[in-house]
Coordinates of C-alpha atoms in Angstrom, one line a residue:
X1 CA -9.4 38.7 -8.8
X2 CA -9.7 39.4 -12.5
X3 CA -11.6 36.2 -13.1
X4 CA -15.2 35.9 -14.4
X5 CA -17.9 35.4 -11.8
X6 CA -20.0 32.2 -11.7
X7 CA -22.9 34.1 -13.3
X8 CA -20.5 35.3 -16.1
X9 CA -19.4 31.7 -16.7
X10 CA -23.0 30.4 -17.0
X11 CA -24.0 33.3 -19.4
X12 CA -20.9 32.7 -21.5
X13 CA -21.7 29.0 -21.8
X14 CA -25.3 29.7 -22.7
X15 CA -24.2 32.2 -25.4
X16 CA -21.6 29.8 -26.9
X17 CA -24.2 27.0 -27.0
X18 CA -26.6 29.2 -28.8
X19 CA -24.2 30.9 -31.2
X20 CA -21.3 28.4 -31.7
X21 CA -22.9 25.0 -31.4
X22 CA -21.2 23.4 -34.4
X23 CA -17.8 24.7 -33.5
X24 CA -18.1 23.4 -29.9
X25 CA -19.3 20.0 -31.0
X26 CA -16.3 19.8 -33.5
X27 CA -13.9 20.7 -30.7
X28 CA -15.6 18.1 -28.4
X29 CA -15.1 15.4 -31.1
X30 CA -11.5 16.3 -31.6
X31 CA -10.8 16.3 -27.8
X32 CA -12.5 12.9 -27.5
X33 CA -10.4 11.5 -30.3
X34 CA -7.3 12.8 -28.6
X35 CA -8.3 11.2 -25.3
X36 CA -8.9 7.9 -27.1
X37 CA -5.5 8.0 -28.8
X38 CA -3.7 9.0 -25.6
X39 CA -5.3 6.1 -23.9
X40 CA -3.2 3.7 -26.0
X41 CA 0.1 5.2 -25.0
X42 CA 2.8 2.7 -24.1
X43 CA 0.7 -0.4 -24.7
X44 CA 1.2 -2.9 -27.4
X45 CA -0.1 -6.4 -28.1
X46 CA 2.2 -9.1 -26.8
X47 CA 2.7 -12.5 -28.5
X48 CA 1.9 -15.0 -25.7
X49 CA 4.4 -17.4 -27.2
X50 CA 7.2 -15.0 -26.4
X51 CA 6.1 -14.3 -22.8
X52 CA 8.8 -15.2 -20.3
X53 CA 11.5 -14.8 -23.1
X54 CA 11.1 -11.1 -23.4
X55 CA 14.0 -8.8 -22.5
X56 CA 11.8 -7.5 -19.6
X57 CA 13.0 -10.3 -17.4
X58 CA 16.8 -10.3 -17.1
X59 CA 19.5 -9.0 -14.8
X60 CA 20.5 -6.1 -16.9
X61 CA 17.0 -4.8 -17.2
X62 CA 16.5 -4.9 -13.5
X63 CA 19.8 -3.1 -12.9
X64 CA 18.6 -0.3 -15.3
X65 CA 15.4 0.1 -13.2
X66 CA 17.5 0.3 -10.0
X67 CA 20.0 2.8 -11.4
X68 CA 17.2 5.1 -12.7
X69 CA 15.5 5.0 -9.3
X70 CA 18.8 6.0 -7.6
X71 CA 19.3 8.9 -10.1
X72 CA 16.2 10.6 -8.5
X73 CA 17.0 9.5 -4.9
X74 CA 17.8 12.2 -2.3
X75 CA 20.8 10.6 -0.6
X76 CA 20.7 13.1 2.3
X77 CA 17.1 13.6 3.2
X78 CA 15.6 10.4 1.7
X79 CA 12.8 10.1 -0.7
X80 CA 12.9 10.8 -4.5
X81 CA 12.9 14.1 -6.3
X82 CA 12.4 17.5 -4.8
X83 CA 9.7 19.2 -2.7
X84 CA 6.8 18.6 -2.5
X85 CA 7.8 15.1 -1.4
X86 CA 5.5 12.2 -1.4
X87 CA 6.1 8.9 0.4
X88 CA 6.7 6.9 -2.8
X89 CA 6.2 3.6 -1.0
X90 CA 6.2 1.5 -4.2
X91 CA 9.7 2.7 -5.0
X92 CA 10.9 2.0 -1.5
X93 CA 9.4 -1.5 -1.7
X94 CA 11.2 -2.1 -5.0
X95 CA 14.5 -1.2 -3.3
X96 CA 13.8 -3.6 -0.3
X97 CA 13.1 -6.4 -2.7
X98 CA 16.1 -5.5 -4.9
X99 CA 18.4 -5.7 -1.8
X100 CA 16.8 -9.1 -0.9
X101 CA 17.5 -10.6 -4.3
X102 CA 20.9 -9.0 -5.1
X103 CA 22.4 -8.0 -1.7
X104 CA 22.8 -4.4 -3.0
X105 CA 23.5 -2.5 0.3
X106 CA 22.8 0.9 -1.3
X107 CA 19.3 -0.2 -2.1
X108 CA 18.5 -1.0 1.5
X109 CA 20.3 2.1 2.7
X110 CA 18.2 4.4 0.5
X111 CA 14.9 2.6 1.4
X112 CA 15.6 2.8 5.1
X113 CA 16.8 6.4 4.9
X114 CA 13.6 7.4 3.2
X115 CA 11.5 5.6 5.9
X116 CA 13.6 7.0 8.7
X117 CA 13.4 10.6 7.6
X118 CA 9.6 10.4 7.2
X119 CA 9.1 8.8 10.6
X120 CA 11.4 11.4 12.3
X121 CA 9.9 14.3 10.4
X122 CA 6.8 16.4 10.7
X123 CA 5.0 14.4 8.0
X124 CA 4.6 11.8 10.8
X125 CA 2.3 12.7 13.7
X126 CA 4.7 12.4 16.6
X127 CA 2.0 12.8 19.2
X128 CA -0.8 10.7 17.8
X129 CA 0.7 8.4 15.1
X130 CA -0.2 8.3 11.4
X131 CA 1.2 10.0 8.3
X132 CA 0.1 13.2 6.5
X133 CA -0.4 13.3 2.8
X134 CA 3.0 14.8 1.8
X135 CA 5.8 17.2 2.8
X136 CA 5.9 20.7 1.4
X137 CA 9.7 20.8 2.0
X138 CA 12.7 18.7 1.3
X139 CA 13.3 17.6 4.9
X140 CA 9.8 16.2 5.6
X141 CA 9.2 18.8 8.3
X142 CA 6.1 20.8 7.1
X143 CA 3.4 18.5 5.8
X144 CA 0.1 19.1 4.1
X145 CA -1.7 18.0 7.2
X146 CA -4.5 15.9 5.5
X147 CA -4.3 12.3 6.6
X148 CA -5.5 9.7 4.0
X149 CA -6.5 6.1 4.7
X150 CA -4.6 4.8 1.6
X151 CA -1.4 6.6 2.5
X152 CA -1.3 5.1 5.9
X153 CA -2.2 1.6 4.6
X154 CA 0.6 1.7 2.0
X155 CA 3.1 2.9 4.6
X156 CA 2.1 0.2 7.0
X157 CA 2.6 -2.4 4.2
X158 CA 6.2 -1.2 3.4
X159 CA 7.1 -0.7 7.0
X160 CA 6.0 -4.3 7.8
X161 CA 8.5 -5.5 5.1
X162 CA 11.2 -3.1 6.3
X163 CA 10.7 -4.5 9.9
X164 CA 11.0 -8.1 8.6
X165 CA 14.3 -7.3 6.9
X166 CA 16.0 -5.1 9.5
X167 CA 14.2 -5.7 12.8
X168 CA 14.7 -2.0 13.4
X169 CA 12.7 -1.0 16.5
X170 CA 11.7 2.3 14.9
X171 CA 9.7 0.5 12.3
X172 CA 7.9 -1.7 14.8
X173 CA 7.0 1.3 16.9
X174 CA 5.7 3.2 13.9
X175 CA 3.5 0.4 12.8
X176 CA 2.0 0.1 16.3
X177 CA 1.4 3.8 16.6
X178 CA 0.0 4.1 13.0
X179 CA -2.4 1.2 13.6
X180 CA -3.4 2.8 16.9
X181 CA -4.2 6.0 15.0
X182 CA -6.2 4.1 12.4
X183 CA -8.2 2.3 15.1
X184 CA -8.8 5.5 17.1
X185 CA -9.7 7.9 14.3
X186 CA -10.5 6.1 11.0
X187 CA -12.1 2.8 12.0
X188 CA -15.9 2.7 12.2
X189 CA -17.8 0.8 14.9
X190 CA -18.7 -2.0 12.4
X191 CA -15.1 -2.5 11.3
X192 CA -14.9 -0.4 8.1
X193 CA -12.4 2.3 7.6
X194 CA -13.2 6.0 6.9
X195 CA -11.5 7.8 4.0
X196 CA -9.6 10.8 5.5
X197 CA -9.1 13.5 8.0
X198 CA -9.0 17.1 6.6
X199 CA -5.9 19.3 6.9
X200 CA -7.8 22.3 8.3
X201 CA -9.6 22.9 11.6
X202 CA -11.3 26.2 12.4
X203 CA -10.4 27.3 8.9
X204 CA -6.7 27.0 9.5
X205 CA -4.4 24.3 8.1
X206 CA -2.5 22.3 10.8
X207 CA -4.0 24.2 13.7
X208 CA -5.1 20.9 15.3
X209 CA -1.6 19.5 15.2
X210 CA 0.9 22.3 16.0
X211 CA 2.0 23.5 19.5
X212 CA 3.2 26.6 21.3
X213 CA 6.1 26.0 23.6
X214 CA 4.4 27.8 26.5
X215 CA 1.4 25.5 26.1
X216 CA 3.6 22.4 26.1
X217 CA 5.4 23.7 29.2
X218 CA 2.1 24.2 31.0
X219 CA 0.8 20.8 30.1
X220 CA 3.9 18.8 30.9
X221 CA 5.4 20.7 33.8
X222 CA 8.6 19.1 35.1
X223 CA 9.1 16.8 32.1
X224 CA 8.7 19.5 29.5
X225 CA 12.4 20.5 29.0
X226 CA 13.5 17.0 27.9
X227 CA 10.3 16.5 25.8
X228 CA 10.8 19.8 24.0
X229 CA 14.5 19.0 23.3
X230 CA 13.6 15.6 21.8
X231 CA 10.8 17.0 19.6
X232 CA 12.6 20.3 18.7
X233 CA 10.0 22.5 20.3
X234 CA 11.2 26.1 20.7
X235 CA 9.9 29.5 21.7
X236 CA 10.0 30.8 18.1
X237 CA 8.6 27.6 16.6
X238 CA 9.6 26.0 13.3
X239 CA 6.4 26.7 11.2
X240 CA 4.5 30.0 11.2
X241 CA 5.4 30.7 14.8
X242 CA 4.2 27.3 16.1
X243 CA 5.9 24.0 16.4
X244 CA 5.5 20.9 14.3
X245 CA 6.9 18.0 16.4
X246 CA 9.9 16.3 14.8
X247 CA 13.0 14.4 15.9
X248 CA 16.1 16.0 14.4
X249 CA 18.7 14.5 16.9
X250 CA 19.7 10.8 16.5
X251 CA 18.5 8.7 19.5
X252 CA 22.0 7.4 20.4
X253 CA 23.4 11.0 20.5
X254 CA 20.4 12.3 22.6
X255 CA 20.7 9.4 25.1
X256 CA 24.5 9.9 25.5
X257 CA 24.2 13.7 25.9
X258 CA 21.5 13.3 28.5
X259 CA 22.9 10.3 30.3
X260 CA 19.6 8.4 29.9
X261 CA 18.7 4.8 29.1
X262 CA 16.2 4.2 26.3
X263 CA 13.6 2.9 28.7
X264 CA 13.9 6.1 30.8
X265 CA 13.5 8.3 27.7
X266 CA 10.6 6.3 26.4
X267 CA 8.7 6.5 29.7
X268 CA 9.1 10.4 29.7
X269 CA 8.1 10.6 26.1
X270 CA 5.1 8.3 26.4
X271 CA 3.8 10.3 29.4
X272 CA 4.2 13.5 27.4
X273 CA 2.5 12.2 24.3
X274 CA -0.4 11.0 26.3
X275 CA -0.9 14.3 28.0
X276 CA -0.6 16.3 24.7
X277 CA -3.2 13.9 23.1
X278 CA -5.6 14.5 25.9
X279 CA -5.4 18.3 25.4
X280 CA -5.5 17.9 21.6
X281 CA -8.8 15.9 21.8
X282 CA -10.4 19.0 23.4
X283 CA -9.5 21.1 20.3
X284 CA -11.9 21.4 17.4
X285 CA -10.8 18.5 15.2
X286 CA -10.3 18.4 11.4
X287 CA -13.4 17.3 9.5
X288 CA -13.7 13.5 9.0
X289 CA -14.5 12.2 5.5
X290 CA -16.6 9.3 6.7
X291 CA -17.4 7.8 3.3
X292 CA -16.2 4.2 3.1
X293 CA -14.5 3.3 -0.2
X294 CA -14.2 -0.3 -1.4
X295 CA -10.7 0.0 -2.8
X296 CA -9.2 2.0 0.0
X297 CA -10.6 -0.4 2.6
X298 CA -9.1 -3.3 0.6
X299 CA -5.7 -1.6 0.8
X300 CA -6.1 -1.1 4.6
X301 CA -7.2 -4.8 4.8
X302 CA -4.0 -5.8 3.1
X303 CA -2.1 -3.6 5.6
X304 CA -3.8 -5.3 8.5
X305 CA -2.7 -8.7 7.1
X306 CA 0.8 -7.5 6.5
X307 CA 1.1 -6.0 9.9
X308 CA -0.2 -9.2 11.5
X309 CA 2.3 -11.3 9.5
X310 CA 5.2 -9.0 10.6
X311 CA 4.3 -8.5 14.2
X312 CA 1.9 -11.3 15.1
X313 CA -0.6 -9.0 16.8
X314 CA -3.9 -10.8 16.8
X315 CA -6.0 -7.6 16.8
X316 CA -4.8 -6.8 13.3
X317 CA -5.9 -10.2 11.9
X318 CA -9.3 -9.7 13.6
X319 CA -9.6 -6.2 12.0
X320 CA -8.9 -7.7 8.6
X321 CA -11.4 -10.5 9.1
X322 CA -14.2 -8.2 10.3
X323 CA -13.5 -5.6 7.6
X324 CA -13.6 -8.2 4.9
X325 CA -16.9 -9.5 6.1
X326 CA -18.2 -6.0 6.0
X327 CA -16.9 -5.4 2.4
X328 CA -18.3 -8.6 1.0
X329 CA -21.7 -8.0 2.6
X330 CA -22.2 -4.2 2.3
X331 CA -20.7 -3.6 -1.1
X332 CA -22.3 -6.5 -2.9
X333 CA -23.7 -5.2 -6.2
X334 CA -26.9 -5.7 -8.1
X335 CA -27.7 -6.3 -11.7
X336 CA -24.7 -6.2 -14.0
X337 CA -22.4 -5.0 -11.2
X338 CA -20.7 -7.3 -8.8
X339 CA -19.7 -4.7 -6.3
X340 CA -20.3 -1.0 -5.5
X341 CA -17.6 1.6 -5.1
X342 CA -18.7 3.7 -2.1
X343 CA -20.8 3.2 1.1
X344 CA -22.2 5.8 3.5
X345 CA -25.1 6.0 5.9
X346 CA -26.2 2.4 5.2
X347 CA -26.2 2.7 1.4
X348 CA -23.7 1.5 -1.2
X349 CA -23.5 3.5 -4.4
X350 CA -21.9 3.7 -7.8
X351 CA -20.4 0.8 -9.8
X352 CA -17.0 -0.3 -8.6
X353 CA -14.0 0.5 -10.7
X354 CA -11.0 -1.7 -11.7
X355 CA -9.0 -0.5 -8.7
X356 CA -11.8 -1.6 -6.3
X357 CA -11.9 -5.1 -7.7
X358 CA -8.1 -5.4 -8.0
X359 CA -7.4 -4.3 -4.4
X360 CA -10.2 -6.5 -3.1
X361 CA -8.9 -9.6 -4.8
X362 CA -5.3 -8.8 -3.5
X363 CA -6.7 -8.3 0.0
X364 CA -8.5 -11.7 -0.1
X365 CA -5.2 -13.3 -1.2
X366 CA -3.3 -11.8 1.8
X367 CA -6.2 -12.6 4.2
X368 CA -6.2 -16.3 3.2
X369 CA -2.5 -16.4 4.0
X370 CA -2.9 -15.3 7.6
X371 CA -6.2 -17.1 8.3
X372 CA -5.9 -20.1 6.1
X373 CA -9.6 -20.1 4.8
X374 CA -9.8 -21.3 1.2
X375 CA -13.1 -19.6 0.8
X376 CA -11.3 -16.3 0.5
X377 CA -9.4 -17.7 -2.5
X378 CA -12.6 -18.8 -4.1
X379 CA -13.9 -15.2 -3.7
X380 CA -10.7 -13.8 -5.2
X381 CA -10.9 -16.1 -8.2
X382 CA -14.6 -15.1 -8.8
X383 CA -13.6 -11.4 -8.7
X384 CA -10.7 -11.9 -11.1
X385 CA -12.9 -13.8 -13.5
X386 CA -15.5 -11.1 -13.3
X387 CA -12.9 -8.5 -14.2
X388 CA -11.6 -10.5 -17.1
X389 CA -15.1 -10.8 -18.5
X390 CA -16.2 -7.2 -18.0
X391 CA -13.0 -5.0 -18.0
X392 CA -10.7 -6.6 -20.5
X393 CA -9.3 -4.9 -23.6
X394 CA -8.6 -7.9 -25.8
X395 CA -6.2 -6.1 -28.1
X396 CA -3.6 -5.4 -25.4
X397 CA -4.4 -7.8 -22.5
X398 CA -4.8 -4.8 -20.1
X399 CA -8.0 -3.8 -18.3
X400 CA -10.2 -0.7 -18.6
X401 CA -11.0 1.3 -15.6
X402 CA -14.7 1.0 -16.0
X403 CA -17.2 -1.9 -16.6
X404 CA -18.1 -2.5 -20.2
X405 CA -21.7 -1.6 -19.7
X406 CA -21.1 1.6 -17.8
X407 CA -22.4 4.4 -20.1
X408 CA -21.7 7.6 -18.2
X409 CA -18.1 8.0 -19.4
X410 CA -16.7 9.6 -22.6
X411 CA -14.1 6.9 -23.0
X412 CA -13.1 3.8 -21.1
X413 CA -9.6 4.8 -20.0
X414 CA -6.8 2.4 -19.0
X415 CA -4.9 3.5 -16.0
X416 CA -1.4 2.2 -15.9
X417 CA 0.6 4.7 -13.8
X418 CA 1.3 3.8 -10.2
X419 CA 0.6 7.2 -8.6
X420 CA -0.7 7.9 -5.1
X421 CA -2.3 4.5 -5.2
X422 CA -1.3 1.4 -7.3
X423 CA -2.8 1.2 -10.7
X424 CA -5.6 -1.4 -11.0
X425 CA -3.7 -3.0 -13.9
X426 CA -0.5 -3.6 -11.9
X427 CA -2.4 -5.1 -9.0
X428 CA -4.4 -7.2 -11.4
X429 CA -1.2 -8.6 -12.9
X430 CA -0.1 -9.7 -9.4
X431 CA -3.6 -11.3 -8.8
X432 CA -3.4 -13.2 -12.1
X433 CA 0.0 -14.6 -11.4
X434 CA -0.7 -15.6 -7.8
X435 CA -4.1 -17.2 -8.5
X436 CA -2.9 -18.9 -11.7
X437 CA -0.8 -21.2 -9.5
X438 CA -3.6 -21.9 -7.0
X439 CA -6.2 -22.7 -9.6
X440 CA -3.9 -24.0 -12.4
X441 CA -4.7 -21.2 -14.9
X442 CA -1.5 -21.0 -17.0
X443 CA -3.1 -18.4 -19.3
X444 CA -3.3 -16.0 -16.4
X445 CA 0.4 -16.3 -15.8
X446 CA 1.1 -15.6 -19.5
X447 CA -1.3 -12.6 -19.4
X448 CA 0.4 -11.1 -16.3
X449 CA 3.9 -11.5 -17.9
X450 CA 2.6 -10.0 -21.1
X451 CA 1.3 -6.9 -19.3
X452 CA 4.7 -6.3 -17.8
X453 CA 6.5 -6.9 -21.1
X454 CA 4.2 -4.4 -22.9
X455 CA 5.4 -1.7 -20.4
X456 CA 9.0 -2.7 -20.3
X457 CA 10.3 0.5 -21.8
X458 CA 8.5 2.9 -19.6
X459 CA 9.1 0.8 -16.4
X460 CA 12.8 0.9 -17.0
X461 CA 12.9 4.6 -18.0
X462 CA 10.5 5.9 -15.4
X463 CA 10.4 3.4 -12.5
X464 CA 9.3 5.9 -9.9
X465 CA 6.0 6.3 -11.9
X466 CA 5.7 2.6 -12.3
X467 CA 6.8 1.4 -8.9
X468 CA 4.4 -1.5 -8.5
X469 CA 5.1 -2.7 -12.0
X470 CA 8.8 -2.5 -11.4
X471 CA 8.5 -4.6 -8.2
X472 CA 6.3 -7.2 -10.0
X473 CA 8.7 -7.2 -13.0
X474 CA 11.5 -8.0 -10.5
X475 CA 9.4 -10.9 -9.1
X476 CA 8.8 -12.4 -12.5
X477 CA 12.5 -12.2 -13.2
X478 CA 13.1 -14.7 -10.5
X479 CA 11.6 -18.2 -9.9
X480 CA 8.6 -17.6 -7.6
X481 CA 8.5 -20.3 -5.0
X482 CA 5.4 -22.1 -3.8
X483 CA 5.2 -22.9 -0.1
X484 CA 2.6 -25.2 1.5
X485 CA 2.2 -26.0 5.2
X486 CA -0.1 -28.8 6.3
X487 CA -0.9 -30.2 9.7
X488 CA -3.7 -30.4 12.3
X489 CA -2.1 -27.7 14.4
X490 CA 0.0 -25.3 12.2
X491 CA -0.8 -21.8 13.5
X492 CA 2.5 -21.3 15.2
X493 CA 4.6 -22.6 12.3
X494 CA 2.5 -20.6 9.8
X495 CA 2.9 -17.5 11.8
X496 CA 6.7 -18.1 12.0
X497 CA 6.9 -18.4 8.2
X498 CA 4.7 -15.3 7.6
X499 CA 7.0 -13.3 9.9
X500 CA 9.9 -13.9 7.5
X501 CA 10.6 -11.7 4.5
X502 CA 10.0 -13.8 1.5
X503 CA 8.8 -11.5 -1.3
X504 CA 6.5 -12.7 -4.0
X505 CA 5.9 -16.3 -3.1
X506 CA 2.7 -18.3 -3.4
X507 CA 1.6 -19.6 0.0
X508 CA -1.2 -21.9 1.1
X509 CA -1.9 -23.9 4.3
X510 CA -4.3 -26.7 5.2
X511 CA -5.4 -28.4 8.4
X512 CA -7.4 -31.1 6.6
X513 CA -6.7 -32.9 3.3
X514 CA -7.8 -30.8 0.4
X515 CA -8.0 -31.8 -3.3
X516 CA -9.8 -28.6 -4.4
X517 CA -6.5 -26.8 -5.0
X518 CA -3.7 -28.3 -7.2
X519 CA -1.0 -27.1 -4.8
X520 CA -2.5 -29.0 -1.9
X521 CA -3.3 -32.2 -3.8
X522 CA -1.5 -35.2 -2.5
X523 CA -0.1 -33.5 0.5
X524 CA -0.7 -35.4 3.7
X525 CA -2.1 -33.8 6.8
X526 CA -0.5 -35.2 10.0
X527 CA -0.4 -34.3 13.6
X528 CA 2.8 -32.3 13.3
X529 CA 3.3 -29.6 10.6
X530 CA 4.9 -30.5 7.3
X531 CA 6.4 -27.7 5.2
X532 CA 6.7 -28.2 1.4
X533 CA 8.8 -26.1 -1.0
X534 CA 7.6 -26.4 -4.6
X535 CA 8.2 -25.1 -8.0
X536 CA 5.5 -25.5 -10.7
X537 CA 3.8 -28.1 -8.4
X538 CA 7.0 -30.2 -8.1
X539 CA 7.8 -30.3 -4.4
X540 CA 10.9 -31.2 -2.4
X541 CA 10.6 -33.6 0.5
X542 CA 8.8 -31.9 3.4
X543 CA 10.7 -30.3 6.3
X544 CA 9.5 -29.6 9.8
X545 CA 11.1 -26.3 10.7
X546 CA 10.8 -22.8 9.1
X547 CA 14.5 -22.3 9.5
X548 CA 15.2 -25.2 7.3
X549 CA 12.7 -23.9 4.7
X550 CA 14.4 -20.5 4.7
X551 CA 17.8 -22.2 4.0
X552 CA 16.1 -24.0 1.1
X553 CA 14.6 -20.8 -0.3
X554 CA 18.0 -19.3 -0.6
X555 CA 18.7 -21.8 -3.4
X556 CA 15.5 -20.6 -5.2
X557 CA 16.7 -17.0 -5.2
X558 CA 18.0 -17.1 -8.7
X559 CA 17.1 -15.8 -12.1
X560 CA 15.2 -17.7 -14.7
X561 CA 17.5 -19.1 -17.4

């Protein structure tokens, strides 16, 4: 193909090394210098005394973020930008939060449109649940069929919030089906989560997932006509002569045209999906990437906690607990490293990166919310302290991607973009702010706010590339409430509170009196639950019902002055 062979490449390198050594080393030094300079882009030292007063935290700034997001929004097919289309869960989450704080209906509409179109499209596995990596077209029909653990984790997280806000049945069903897919195909026997399923099987992309209409007719028999109409399965197909299952007709229209109730339709569809899955399991499956990554598992752990909070399904809480036990045991580091990055075949390898630590601390925070074990918070604090000591760049307040003693890298880069996964820096900013309240570390709050302020310009101008930052910036613009529930039997009340959509609040519960944490100090533990709403450790009189708390929280939903 008019390209050099591997042997030609090797011989060319050898000849250059022998004859142009000084020139190559000079180019290497210049490139390294360029990398070091580019690593400083967008970051500037913040004066801690100005933190909280910076223009990053005001109504106008947030409105600019929102308007720039909507400039790239596809108002017809959902999502942001043109094909190929990625889920952009961070941007969707910002819009959900923006609607919560401002009442802006267009924000909620665009967020839900994006989720709806993905769920009804081919990027979502209509037969088996779970999302593919991205869509190759504008309408979410033809995906790149690879299924990644982190994509599904991030989508479960944002779907859980969307369900809390809208109570839309489509979101609940999608969480259930996606979690079922995770448990069936990506969860290991010991409770860890594998990394991905390949796009190809038998050397052909998507072969495992697509269908021929005659095959579907043969499998389903009498129920095939309705099933094929619902999932747009035709003789000619919609992708390379085959059919990618999708749902182009609105449910209400379909039910009316067919004279069916929703229960009748769902019974037929559930039977059809089960039969197709039985046949699909006999196909040669895509390859499984069975390595277990600390950061991606931590994201999935958070997804389990979020799904449990939203739906109250105990299995998800148990998955999170078992998975966290696995991560804390199997990834424990040695020597200078606190944790390892990857685990496979009984062996953990490679020093963990910033993302790994940041996601793990965030998962521990979410897990303590749904289980109420303070030991998880102690673990989270230890991790954050380790990161501060070993990953910090003192000049900017940000964090390097690698440990200070890791020698096998040219430069210590600082990743600030929220791409396919959140940047470790944006998640660390959240961790610092949350834990600063629980452990009375005001410097951590100032550092988190300073990190956001340093990126204020690029967050406002390019919010789709800084989605987690934008959402955290929004939280810091408001007063972040502190909620405490105490009592000897509080599980039901705690679960009720967790089921409500209250973005970016600090939450802690206790069944025995606890003076270890400032937020719990002085709070009585009685037979019946007591619910406290606080701000900077100053608490209102306790209430007994979550509904009363939610009414009180509406008064907290205001900007800092």
